[in-house]
Amino acid sequence: MVARINTSKNISKVLNYNEQKVQQKKAETLHAQNFSKDTAQLNFYDKLNNFKKLMQLNERTTTNTLHASLNFDPSENLSKDKLIDIAHSYMEKIGFKNQPYLIYQHFDAGHPHIHIVTTNIKRDGSRISMHNMGMNQSEKARKEIEMEFGLVKAESKKLQSAFQIHPVNAQKAAYGKTETKQAISNVLGLVINQYKYSSLPELNAILKLYNVVAERGEKGSRMYEGGGLTYRVLDENGNKIGVPIKASAFYLKPTLPSLEKKFALNDELKQPHAKRLRSAIDYAFQKQKKPGLSKLIQALEKEKISVVLRVNKEGMLYGITYVDHQSKCVFNGSDLGKAYSAKMIQERCDEETMKETHTDQRQKPQRFEVIVDKNYSALSSQQPGNKILELLMDADPISSYVPYQLKKKKRKKKRLSI
């Protein structure tokens, strides 16, 4: 089982999200716990008002909504009663036993899963702390529930298929706005909160691996000046297709102001992971002096690092971005240091293969599929002939390796001349 926790400041949007799924026949309300009416007798406003009455008891707490999802392996045929029992056990273990909460079963994914909606405001007006709940209470509860109900463990490779997210299918998305929005939403749900990026170009470096791009519009346009943001689908050649969807239309609300808050925070959080990336690149060069750029990309792929090249119309490389799927961090080459910039990478590579590699990168961009678990992820290239990369669950991280060139040399003390 994989448990995911999201906190929110808007109970209406969270409740609307699940209720709309029910109306679309993509979900079902399984149970309403600690409500004054039976589940079948509750309408939307009964549910909403019940939560709001509690929230009014503590208006100082703005982040007052908990939206959890419990995800199970596709092989597990769990009855509705069993899902309700699991939800009850989970809510008790994370400290929400006496709170009103709603349990929804969703049918819009390839694996069985339920959503739970509640508030952290108690009947006496106090609040339940949700700080680091995902890492602490939820993680402990998950492991106990796996044992209690005999579920497939989150650490098991068997569960990886439950979180297989494919790049957007450009042909299907082109049919209309609904298909496009759903396809983009699936990608954003994976990328926005899990990866550490410190600028919009860095975010786009990840999104383009899944055939999605975020756009601010042309400089000087109303959208650009107003801080607007839209998301679009890319075809296999990197061309924009379909209709652009406003950021505010998505459940996650990945608007520019929201992302800019993440940029500043992520810039600090990702710095400790820069060493692993430098080590991986240096190790690839150490194994083979003057490798072709394509061989460098392949070597880094094995370490779950995607190389995104920025190439102009003439096929010349002018920028390089690294997406580390192990640490989930994104770095521009120049931010890692001069030796990792586009210019220096070209000098360190075999120059005879550079132009050919640039052309291939421009005409046949790589597309990826990521298998995600709460605790790990793995990258697999979808190009013909490539095998899915094994999940390096037990492998020693490459960050523990320091190439000879990076080891600090002892400085000789200078003698003072008298």
GROMACS .gro file of C-alpha atoms in nm:
model
  418
    1MET     CA    1   0.000   0.000   0.000
    2VAL     CA    2   0.114   0.351  -0.075
    3ALA     CA    3  -0.034   0.636   0.131
    4ARG     CA    4  -0.022   0.994   0.007
    5ILE     CA    5  -0.122   1.300   0.210
    6ASN     CA    6  -0.209   1.643   0.075
    7THR     CA    7  -0.306   1.939   0.292
    8SER     CA    8  -0.520   2.226   0.170
    9LYS     CA    9  -0.670   2.559   0.272
   10ASN     CA   10  -0.990   2.502   0.077
   11ILE     CA   11  -1.224   2.222   0.181
   12SER     CA   12  -1.472   2.320  -0.094
   13LYS     CA   13  -1.228   2.243  -0.376
   14VAL     CA   14  -1.120   1.912  -0.225
   15LEU     CA   15  -1.480   1.806  -0.169
   16ASN     CA   16  -1.582   1.924  -0.517
   17TYR     CA   17  -1.301   1.723  -0.673
   18ASN     CA   18  -1.427   1.397  -0.522
   19GLU     CA   19  -1.797   1.471  -0.568
   20GLN     CA   20  -1.745   1.551  -0.936
   21LYS     CA   21  -1.574   1.215  -0.976
   22VAL     CA   22  -1.886   1.055  -0.826
   23GLN     CA   23  -2.112   1.242  -1.071
   24GLN     CA   24  -1.892   1.132  -1.361
   25LYS     CA   25  -1.923   0.769  -1.244
   26LYS     CA   26  -1.548   0.764  -1.185
   27ALA     CA   27  -1.587   0.729  -0.808
   28GLU     CA   28  -1.827   0.615  -0.537
   29THR     CA   29  -1.888   0.742  -0.184
   30LEU     CA   30  -1.818   0.438   0.033
   31HIS     CA   31  -1.877   0.578   0.380
   32ALA     CA   32  -1.923   0.892   0.587
   33GLN     CA   33  -1.782   0.856   0.940
   34ASN     CA   34  -1.888   1.066   1.241
   35PHE     CA   35  -2.159   1.255   1.052
   36SER     CA   36  -2.509   1.321   1.189
   37LYS     CA   37  -2.675   1.141   0.897
   38ASP     CA   38  -2.621   0.810   0.724
   39THR     CA   39  -2.398   0.812   0.416
   40ALA     CA   40  -2.686   0.773   0.166
   41GLN     CA   41  -2.877   1.065   0.322
   42LEU     CA   42  -2.593   1.318   0.295
   43ASN     CA   43  -2.591   1.566   0.008
   44PHE     CA   44  -2.303   1.792  -0.093
   45TYR     CA   45  -2.402   2.079   0.135
   46ASP     CA   46  -2.452   1.847   0.435
   47LYS     CA   47  -2.093   1.734   0.396
   48LEU     CA   48  -1.951   2.079   0.330
   49ASN     CA   49  -2.137   2.252   0.616
   50ASN     CA   50  -2.034   1.984   0.862
   51PHE     CA   51  -1.668   2.055   0.790
   52LYS     CA   52  -1.715   2.432   0.784
   53LYS     CA   53  -1.882   2.436   1.127
   54LEU     CA   54  -1.571   2.281   1.275
   55MET     CA   55  -1.340   2.514   1.085
   56GLN     CA   56  -1.525   2.817   1.222
   57LEU     CA   57  -1.416   2.709   1.571
   58ASN     CA   58  -1.055   2.786   1.478
   59GLU     CA   59  -1.026   3.053   1.209
   60ARG     CA   60  -0.657   3.112   1.285
   61THR     CA   61  -0.570   2.777   1.130
   62THR     CA   62  -0.583   2.831   0.754
   63THR     CA   63  -0.442   2.494   0.642
   64ASN     CA   64  -0.734   2.296   0.778
   65THR     CA   65  -0.807   2.023   0.522
   66LEU     CA   66  -0.658   1.675   0.489
   67HIS     CA   67  -0.690   1.486   0.161
   68ALA     CA   68  -0.534   1.139   0.176
   69SER     CA   69  -0.522   0.861  -0.081
   70LEU     CA   70  -0.449   0.495  -0.010
   71ASN     CA   71  -0.326   0.304  -0.314
   72PHE     CA   72  -0.313  -0.073  -0.355
   73ASP     CA   73  -0.155  -0.323  -0.592
   74PRO     CA   74  -0.365  -0.411  -0.902
   75SER     CA   75  -0.359  -0.778  -0.799
   76GLU     CA   76  -0.543  -0.702  -0.474
   77ASN     CA   77  -0.917  -0.763  -0.504
   78LEU     CA   78  -1.041  -0.568  -0.203
   79SER     CA   79  -1.411  -0.556  -0.118
   80LYS     CA   80  -1.583  -0.230  -0.025
   81ASP     CA   81  -1.609  -0.342   0.338
   82LYS     CA   82  -1.237  -0.421   0.344
   83LEU     CA   83  -1.153  -0.078   0.198
   84ILE     CA   84  -1.367   0.090   0.464
   85ASP     CA   85  -1.198  -0.112   0.739
   86ILE     CA   86  -0.855  -0.013   0.606
   87ALA     CA   87  -0.959   0.353   0.596
   88HIS     CA   88  -1.087   0.337   0.957
   89SER     CA   89  -0.764   0.176   1.074
   90TYR     CA   90  -0.554   0.436   0.890
   91MET     CA   91  -0.746   0.733   1.030
   92GLU     CA   92  -0.721   0.596   1.383
   93LYS     CA   93  -0.346   0.543   1.354
   94ILE     CA   94  -0.279   0.898   1.228
   95GLY     CA   95  -0.492   1.052   1.504
   96PHE     CA   96  -0.815   1.133   1.313
   97LYS     CA   97  -1.041   0.861   1.458
   98ASN     CA   98  -1.294   1.105   1.608
   99GLN     CA   99  -1.296   1.346   1.313
  100PRO     CA  100  -1.574   1.348   1.051
  101TYR     CA  101  -1.433   1.202   0.731
  102LEU     CA  102  -1.553   1.082   0.392
  103ILE     CA  103  -1.423   0.774   0.212
  104TYR     CA  104  -1.438   0.765  -0.170
  105GLN     CA  105  -1.339   0.476  -0.395
  106HIS     CA  106  -1.201   0.601  -0.729
  107PHE     CA  107  -1.205   0.400  -1.052
  108ASP     CA  108  -0.995   0.630  -1.273
  109ALA     CA  109  -0.660   0.450  -1.244
  110GLY     CA  110  -0.516   0.108  -1.318
  111HIS     CA  111  -0.495   0.019  -0.950
  112PRO     CA  112  -0.752   0.017  -0.667
  113HIS     CA  113  -0.738   0.324  -0.446
  114ILE     CA  114  -0.949   0.530  -0.208
  115HIS     CA  115  -0.954   0.898  -0.112
  116ILE     CA  116  -1.026   1.027   0.237
  117VAL     CA  117  -1.139   1.386   0.305
  118THR     CA  118  -1.147   1.543   0.651
  119THR     CA  119  -1.048   1.846   0.858
  120ASN     CA  120  -0.789   1.875   1.133
  121ILE     CA  121  -1.007   2.108   1.346
  122LYS     CA  122  -1.149   1.920   1.646
  123ARG     CA  123  -1.484   1.975   1.816
  124ASP     CA  124  -1.320   2.173   2.098
  125GLY     CA  125  -1.162   2.415   1.849
  126SER     CA  126  -0.809   2.278   1.880
  127ARG     CA  127  -0.623   2.149   1.579
  128ILE     CA  128  -0.441   1.828   1.493
  129SER     CA  129  -0.089   1.903   1.377
  130MET     CA  130  -0.025   1.786   1.021
  131HIS     CA  131   0.344   1.885   1.012
  132ASN     CA  132   0.547   1.601   0.857
  133MET     CA  133   0.248   1.371   0.894
  134GLY     CA  134   0.330   1.197   0.568
  135MET     CA  135   0.679   1.102   0.685
  136ASN     CA  136   0.586   1.021   1.045
  137GLN     CA  137   0.234   0.908   1.142
  138SER     CA  138   0.127   0.807   0.790
  139GLU     CA  139   0.439   0.605   0.717
  140LYS     CA  140   0.411   0.417   1.045
  141ALA     CA  141   0.039   0.354   0.988
  142ARG     CA  142   0.107   0.226   0.634
  143LYS     CA  143   0.351  -0.039   0.752
  144GLU     CA  144   0.122  -0.153   1.033
  145ILE     CA  145  -0.180  -0.176   0.799
  146GLU     CA  146   0.018  -0.377   0.543
  147MET     CA  147   0.087  -0.635   0.813
  148GLU     CA  148  -0.264  -0.621   0.962
  149PHE     CA  149  -0.448  -0.673   0.632
  150GLY     CA  150  -0.180  -0.873   0.444
  151LEU     CA  151  -0.137  -0.609   0.172
  152VAL     CA  152   0.140  -0.583  -0.087
  153LYS     CA  153   0.412  -0.374   0.073
  154ALA     CA  154   0.506  -0.037  -0.075
  155GLU     CA  155   0.873  -0.141  -0.088
  156SER     CA  156   0.785  -0.443  -0.304
  157LYS     CA  157   0.871  -0.414  -0.674
  158LYS     CA  158   0.538  -0.583  -0.739
  159LEU     CA  159   0.365  -0.257  -0.655
  160GLN     CA  160   0.558  -0.046  -0.906
  161SER     CA  161   0.307  -0.114  -1.185
  162ALA     CA  162   0.041   0.061  -0.980
  163PHE     CA  163   0.220   0.392  -1.031
  164GLN     CA  164   0.313   0.374  -1.396
  165ILE     CA  165   0.259   0.715  -1.551
  166HIS     CA  166   0.300   0.740  -1.926
  167PRO     CA  167   0.387   1.047  -2.130
  168VAL     CA  168   0.086   1.226  -2.273
  169ASN     CA  169  -0.055   1.056  -2.581
  170ALA     CA  170  -0.059   1.350  -2.821
  171GLN     CA  171  -0.314   1.194  -3.058
  172LYS     CA  172  -0.570   1.130  -2.783
  173ALA     CA  173  -0.515   1.470  -2.625
  174ALA     CA  174  -0.581   1.642  -2.957
  175TYR     CA  175  -0.944   1.531  -2.951
  176GLY     CA  176  -1.056   1.799  -2.709
  177LYS     CA  177  -1.007   2.002  -2.395
  178THR     CA  178  -1.127   1.732  -2.154
  179GLU     CA  179  -0.879   1.472  -2.276
  180THR     CA  180  -0.597   1.729  -2.281
  181LYS     CA  181  -0.666   1.850  -1.929
  182GLN     CA  182  -0.680   1.499  -1.783
  183ALA     CA  183  -0.359   1.397  -1.959
  184ILE     CA  184  -0.168   1.704  -1.841
  185SER     CA  185  -0.312   1.671  -1.490
  186ASN     CA  186  -0.172   1.318  -1.460
  187VAL     CA  187   0.177   1.446  -1.540
  188LEU     CA  188   0.154   1.750  -1.312
  189GLY     CA  189   0.041   1.529  -1.026
  190LEU     CA  190   0.372   1.344  -1.051
  191VAL     CA  191   0.609   1.630  -1.119
  192ILE     CA  192   0.495   1.944  -0.934
  193ASN     CA  193   0.531   1.829  -0.574
  194GLN     CA  194   0.796   1.559  -0.612
  195TYR     CA  195   1.074   1.723  -0.813
  196LYS     CA  196   1.297   2.010  -0.700
  197TYR     CA  197   1.329   2.279  -0.968
  198SER     CA  198   1.418   2.644  -0.914
  199SER     CA  199   1.294   2.807  -1.236
  200LEU     CA  200   1.031   2.763  -1.505
  201PRO     CA  201   1.288   2.639  -1.763
  202GLU     CA  202   1.400   2.374  -1.513
  203LEU     CA  203   1.039   2.266  -1.457
  204ASN     CA  204   0.990   2.247  -1.834
  205ALA     CA  205   1.298   2.026  -1.862
  206ILE     CA  206   1.106   1.763  -1.664
  207LEU     CA  207   0.765   1.825  -1.818
  208LYS     CA  208   0.896   1.790  -2.174
  209LEU     CA  209   1.002   1.434  -2.093
  210TYR     CA  210   0.630   1.365  -2.061
  211ASN     CA  211   0.521   1.570  -2.367
  212VAL     CA  212   0.401   1.869  -2.164
  213VAL     CA  213   0.520   2.230  -2.150
  214ALA     CA  214   0.436   2.531  -1.931
  215GLU     CA  215   0.410   2.868  -2.109
  216ARG     CA  216   0.399   3.229  -1.990
  217GLY     CA  217   0.321   3.374  -2.331
  218GLU     CA  218   0.520   3.624  -2.532
  219LYS     CA  219   0.702   3.900  -2.346
  220GLY     CA  220   0.487   4.209  -2.339
  221SER     CA  221   0.163   4.013  -2.379
  222ARG     CA  222  -0.122   4.052  -2.130
  223MET     CA  223  -0.072   3.700  -2.001
  224TYR     CA  224   0.301   3.750  -1.947
  225GLU     CA  225   0.261   4.088  -1.777
  226GLY     CA  226  -0.022   3.954  -1.561
  227GLY     CA  227   0.182   3.654  -1.441
  228GLY     CA  228  -0.038   3.403  -1.622
  229LEU     CA  229   0.060   3.047  -1.703
  230THR     CA  230  -0.080   2.778  -1.932
  231TYR     CA  231   0.007   2.415  -1.999
  232ARG     CA  232   0.011   2.248  -2.340
  233VAL     CA  233   0.072   1.907  -2.493
  234LEU     CA  234   0.371   1.838  -2.719
  235ASP     CA  235   0.378   1.582  -2.998
  236GLU     CA  236   0.663   1.338  -3.055
  237ASN     CA  237   0.862   1.607  -3.238
  238GLY     CA  238   0.822   1.864  -2.962
  239ASN     CA  239   0.556   2.068  -3.146
  240LYS     CA  240   0.272   2.223  -2.945
  241ILE     CA  241  -0.071   2.077  -3.018
  242GLY     CA  242  -0.417   2.089  -2.869
  243VAL     CA  243  -0.561   2.369  -2.661
  244PRO     CA  244  -0.367   2.551  -2.386
  245ILE     CA  245  -0.513   2.499  -2.037
  246LYS     CA  246  -0.490   2.770  -1.770
  247ALA     CA  247  -0.290   2.672  -1.462
  248SER     CA  248  -0.578   2.776  -1.236
  249ALA     CA  249  -0.802   2.514  -1.400
  250PHE     CA  250  -0.603   2.225  -1.252
  251TYR     CA  251  -0.672   2.076  -0.912
  252LEU     CA  252  -0.313   2.132  -0.795
  253LYS     CA  253  -0.333   2.502  -0.894
  254PRO     CA  254   0.022   2.508  -1.044
  255THR     CA  255   0.004   2.883  -1.114
  256LEU     CA  256   0.313   3.100  -1.155
  257PRO     CA  257   0.285   3.264  -0.808
  258SER     CA  258   0.251   2.917  -0.653
  259LEU     CA  259   0.550   2.784  -0.847
  260GLU     CA  260   0.766   3.086  -0.763
  261LYS     CA  261   0.730   3.003  -0.395
  262LYS     CA  262   0.860   2.656  -0.473
  263PHE     CA  263   1.149   2.795  -0.680
  264ALA     CA  264   1.304   2.973  -0.381
  265LEU     CA  265   1.254   2.679  -0.147
  266ASN     CA  266   1.371   2.416  -0.397
  267ASP     CA  267   1.686   2.611  -0.480
  268GLU     CA  268   1.804   2.552  -0.125
  269LEU     CA  269   1.671   2.197  -0.089
  270LYS     CA  270   1.839   2.064  -0.403
  271GLN     CA  271   2.192   2.192  -0.331
  272PRO     CA  272   2.299   1.890  -0.118
  273HIS     CA  273   2.221   1.666  -0.420
  274ALA     CA  274   2.448   1.853  -0.662
  275LYS     CA  275   2.749   1.647  -0.551
  276ARG     CA  276   2.595   1.319  -0.669
  277LEU     CA  277   2.527   1.472  -1.010
  278ARG     CA  278   2.879   1.608  -1.051
  279SER     CA  279   3.021   1.273  -0.941
  280ALA     CA  280   2.807   1.084  -1.193
  281ILE     CA  281   2.916   1.310  -1.480
  282ASP     CA  282   3.284   1.298  -1.383
  283TYR     CA  283   3.270   0.921  -1.343
  284ALA     CA  284   3.121   0.886  -1.693
  285PHE     CA  285   3.415   1.084  -1.835
  286GLN     CA  286   3.663   0.891  -1.622
  287LYS     CA  287   3.542   0.557  -1.759
  288GLN     CA  288   3.594   0.674  -2.117
  289LYS     CA  289   3.795   0.977  -2.214
  290LYS     CA  290   3.639   1.191  -2.486
  291PRO     CA  291   3.312   0.995  -2.515
  292GLY     CA  292   3.056   1.100  -2.772
  293LEU     CA  293   2.773   1.307  -2.632
  294SER     CA  294   2.526   1.027  -2.703
  295LYS     CA  295   2.740   0.785  -2.500
  296LEU     CA  296   2.755   1.033  -2.214
  297ILE     CA  297   2.376   1.059  -2.220
  298GLN     CA  298   2.345   0.679  -2.217
  299ALA     CA  299   2.588   0.648  -1.928
  300LEU     CA  300   2.395   0.901  -1.721
  301GLU     CA  301   2.066   0.732  -1.811
  302LYS     CA  302   2.193   0.425  -1.628
  303GLU     CA  303   2.226   0.641  -1.318
  304LYS     CA  304   1.866   0.763  -1.365
  305ILE     CA  305   1.977   1.104  -1.493
  306SER     CA  306   1.815   1.258  -1.802
  307VAL     CA  307   2.014   1.504  -2.010
  308VAL     CA  308   1.801   1.773  -2.174
  309LEU     CA  309   1.983   1.959  -2.452
  310ARG     CA  310   1.890   2.302  -2.579
  311VAL     CA  311   1.975   2.317  -2.948
  312ASN     CA  312   1.921   2.603  -3.193
  313LYS     CA  313   1.788   2.576  -3.549
  314GLU     CA  314   2.140   2.527  -3.684
  315GLY     CA  315   2.185   2.223  -3.461
  316MET     CA  316   2.430   2.391  -3.224
  317LEU     CA  317   2.417   2.315  -2.853
  318TYR     CA  318   2.378   2.626  -2.637
  319GLY     CA  319   2.239   2.488  -2.310
  320ILE     CA  320   2.219   2.172  -2.103
  321THR     CA  321   1.997   2.068  -1.812
  322TYR     CA  322   2.026   1.757  -1.595
  323VAL     CA  323   1.719   1.589  -1.443
  324ASP     CA  324   1.818   1.351  -1.163
  325HIS     CA  325   1.529   1.108  -1.113
  326GLN     CA  326   1.690   0.951  -0.807
  327SER     CA  327   1.718   1.269  -0.600
  328LYS     CA  328   1.435   1.429  -0.804
  329CYS     CA  329   1.643   1.742  -0.860
  330VAL     CA  330   1.696   1.955  -1.170
  331PHE     CA  331   2.015   2.153  -1.239
  332ASN     CA  332   2.129   2.373  -1.524
  333GLY     CA  333   2.478   2.272  -1.627
  334SER     CA  334   2.632   2.609  -1.542
  335ASP     CA  335   2.478   2.597  -1.193
  336LEU     CA  336   2.679   2.281  -1.120
  337GLY     CA  337   3.000   2.456  -1.220
  338LYS     CA  338   3.185   2.566  -1.530
  339ALA     CA  339   3.297   2.209  -1.611
  340TYR     CA  340   2.933   2.098  -1.649
  341SER     CA  341   2.810   2.379  -1.872
  342ALA     CA  342   2.714   2.317  -2.235
  343LYS     CA  343   3.036   2.472  -2.366
  344MET     CA  344   3.266   2.265  -2.144
  345ILE     CA  345   3.071   1.943  -2.199
  346GLN     CA  346   3.129   1.990  -2.572
  347GLU     CA  347   3.502   2.031  -2.511
  348ARG     CA  348   3.513   1.722  -2.290
  349CYS     CA  349   3.324   1.513  -2.546
  350ASP     CA  350   3.440   1.382  -2.881
  351GLU     CA  351   3.382   1.681  -3.109
  352GLU     CA  352   3.328   1.464  -3.418
  353THR     CA  353   3.005   1.324  -3.274
  354MET     CA  354   2.867   1.653  -3.141
  355LYS     CA  355   2.676   1.783  -3.443
  356GLU     CA  356   2.525   1.442  -3.520
  357THR     CA  357   2.406   1.408  -3.159
  358HIS     CA  358   2.259   1.759  -3.163
  359THR     CA  359   2.057   1.678  -3.475
  360ASP     CA  360   1.930   1.351  -3.332
  361GLN     CA  361   1.830   1.524  -3.010
  362ARG     CA  362   1.635   1.789  -3.202
  363GLN     CA  363   1.460   1.555  -3.444
  364LYS     CA  364   1.397   1.257  -3.215
  365PRO     CA  365   1.354   1.380  -2.859
  366GLN     CA  366   1.357   1.112  -2.593
  367ARG     CA  367   1.030   1.030  -2.421
  368PHE     CA  368   1.016   0.865  -2.084
  369GLU     CA  369   0.789   0.676  -1.851
  370VAL     CA  370   0.843   0.690  -1.478
  371ILE     CA  371   0.741   0.422  -1.233
  372VAL     CA  372   0.670   0.596  -0.907
  373ASP     CA  373   0.643   0.476  -0.553
  374LYS     CA  374   0.624   0.685  -0.238
  375ASN     CA  375   0.982   0.597  -0.153
  376TYR     CA  376   1.148   0.565  -0.492
  377SER     CA  377   1.119   0.613  -0.864
  378ALA     CA  378   1.289   0.469  -1.170
  379LEU     CA  379   1.338   0.600  -1.521
  380SER     CA  380   1.288   0.390  -1.830
  381SER     CA  381   1.350   0.503  -2.188
  382GLN     CA  382   1.069   0.425  -2.431
  383GLN     CA  383   1.296   0.411  -2.734
  384PRO     CA  384   1.288   0.074  -2.917
  385GLY     CA  385   1.535  -0.181  -2.790
  386ASN     CA  386   1.588  -0.029  -2.445
  387LYS     CA  387   1.499  -0.231  -2.138
  388ILE     CA  388   1.335  -0.089  -1.828
  389LEU     CA  389   1.603   0.015  -1.583
  390GLU     CA  390   1.602  -0.182  -1.262
  391LEU     CA  391   1.501  -0.006  -0.946
  392LEU     CA  392   1.818   0.053  -0.751
  393MET     CA  393   1.656  -0.014  -0.416
  394ASP     CA  394   1.957  -0.176  -0.251
  395ALA     CA  395   2.236  -0.022  -0.454
  396ASP     CA  396   2.487   0.215  -0.299
  397PRO     CA  397   2.419   0.568  -0.425
  398ILE     CA  398   2.681   0.706  -0.656
  399SER     CA  399   2.706   1.012  -0.435
  400SER     CA  400   2.929   0.805  -0.204
  401TYR     CA  401   3.189   0.788  -0.481
  402VAL     CA  402   3.427   1.081  -0.519
  403PRO     CA  403   3.639   1.077  -0.838
  404TYR     CA  404   4.013   1.126  -0.797
  405GLN     CA  405   3.996   1.463  -0.968
  406LEU     CA  406   3.754   1.594  -0.708
  407LYS     CA  407   3.950   1.486  -0.402
  408LYS     CA  408   4.101   1.778  -0.218
  409LYS     CA  409   4.476   1.796  -0.234
  410LYS     CA  410   4.675   1.896   0.068
  411ARG     CA  411   4.816   2.240   0.030
  412LYS     CA  412   5.184   2.279   0.088
  413LYS     CA  413   5.274   2.540   0.341
  414LYS     CA  414   5.467   2.827   0.193
  415ARG     CA  415   5.794   2.911   0.354
  416LEU     CA  416   5.832   3.268   0.464
  417SER     CA  417   6.140   3.436   0.324
  418ILE     CA  418   6.326   3.656   0.572
   0.00000   0.00000   0.00000
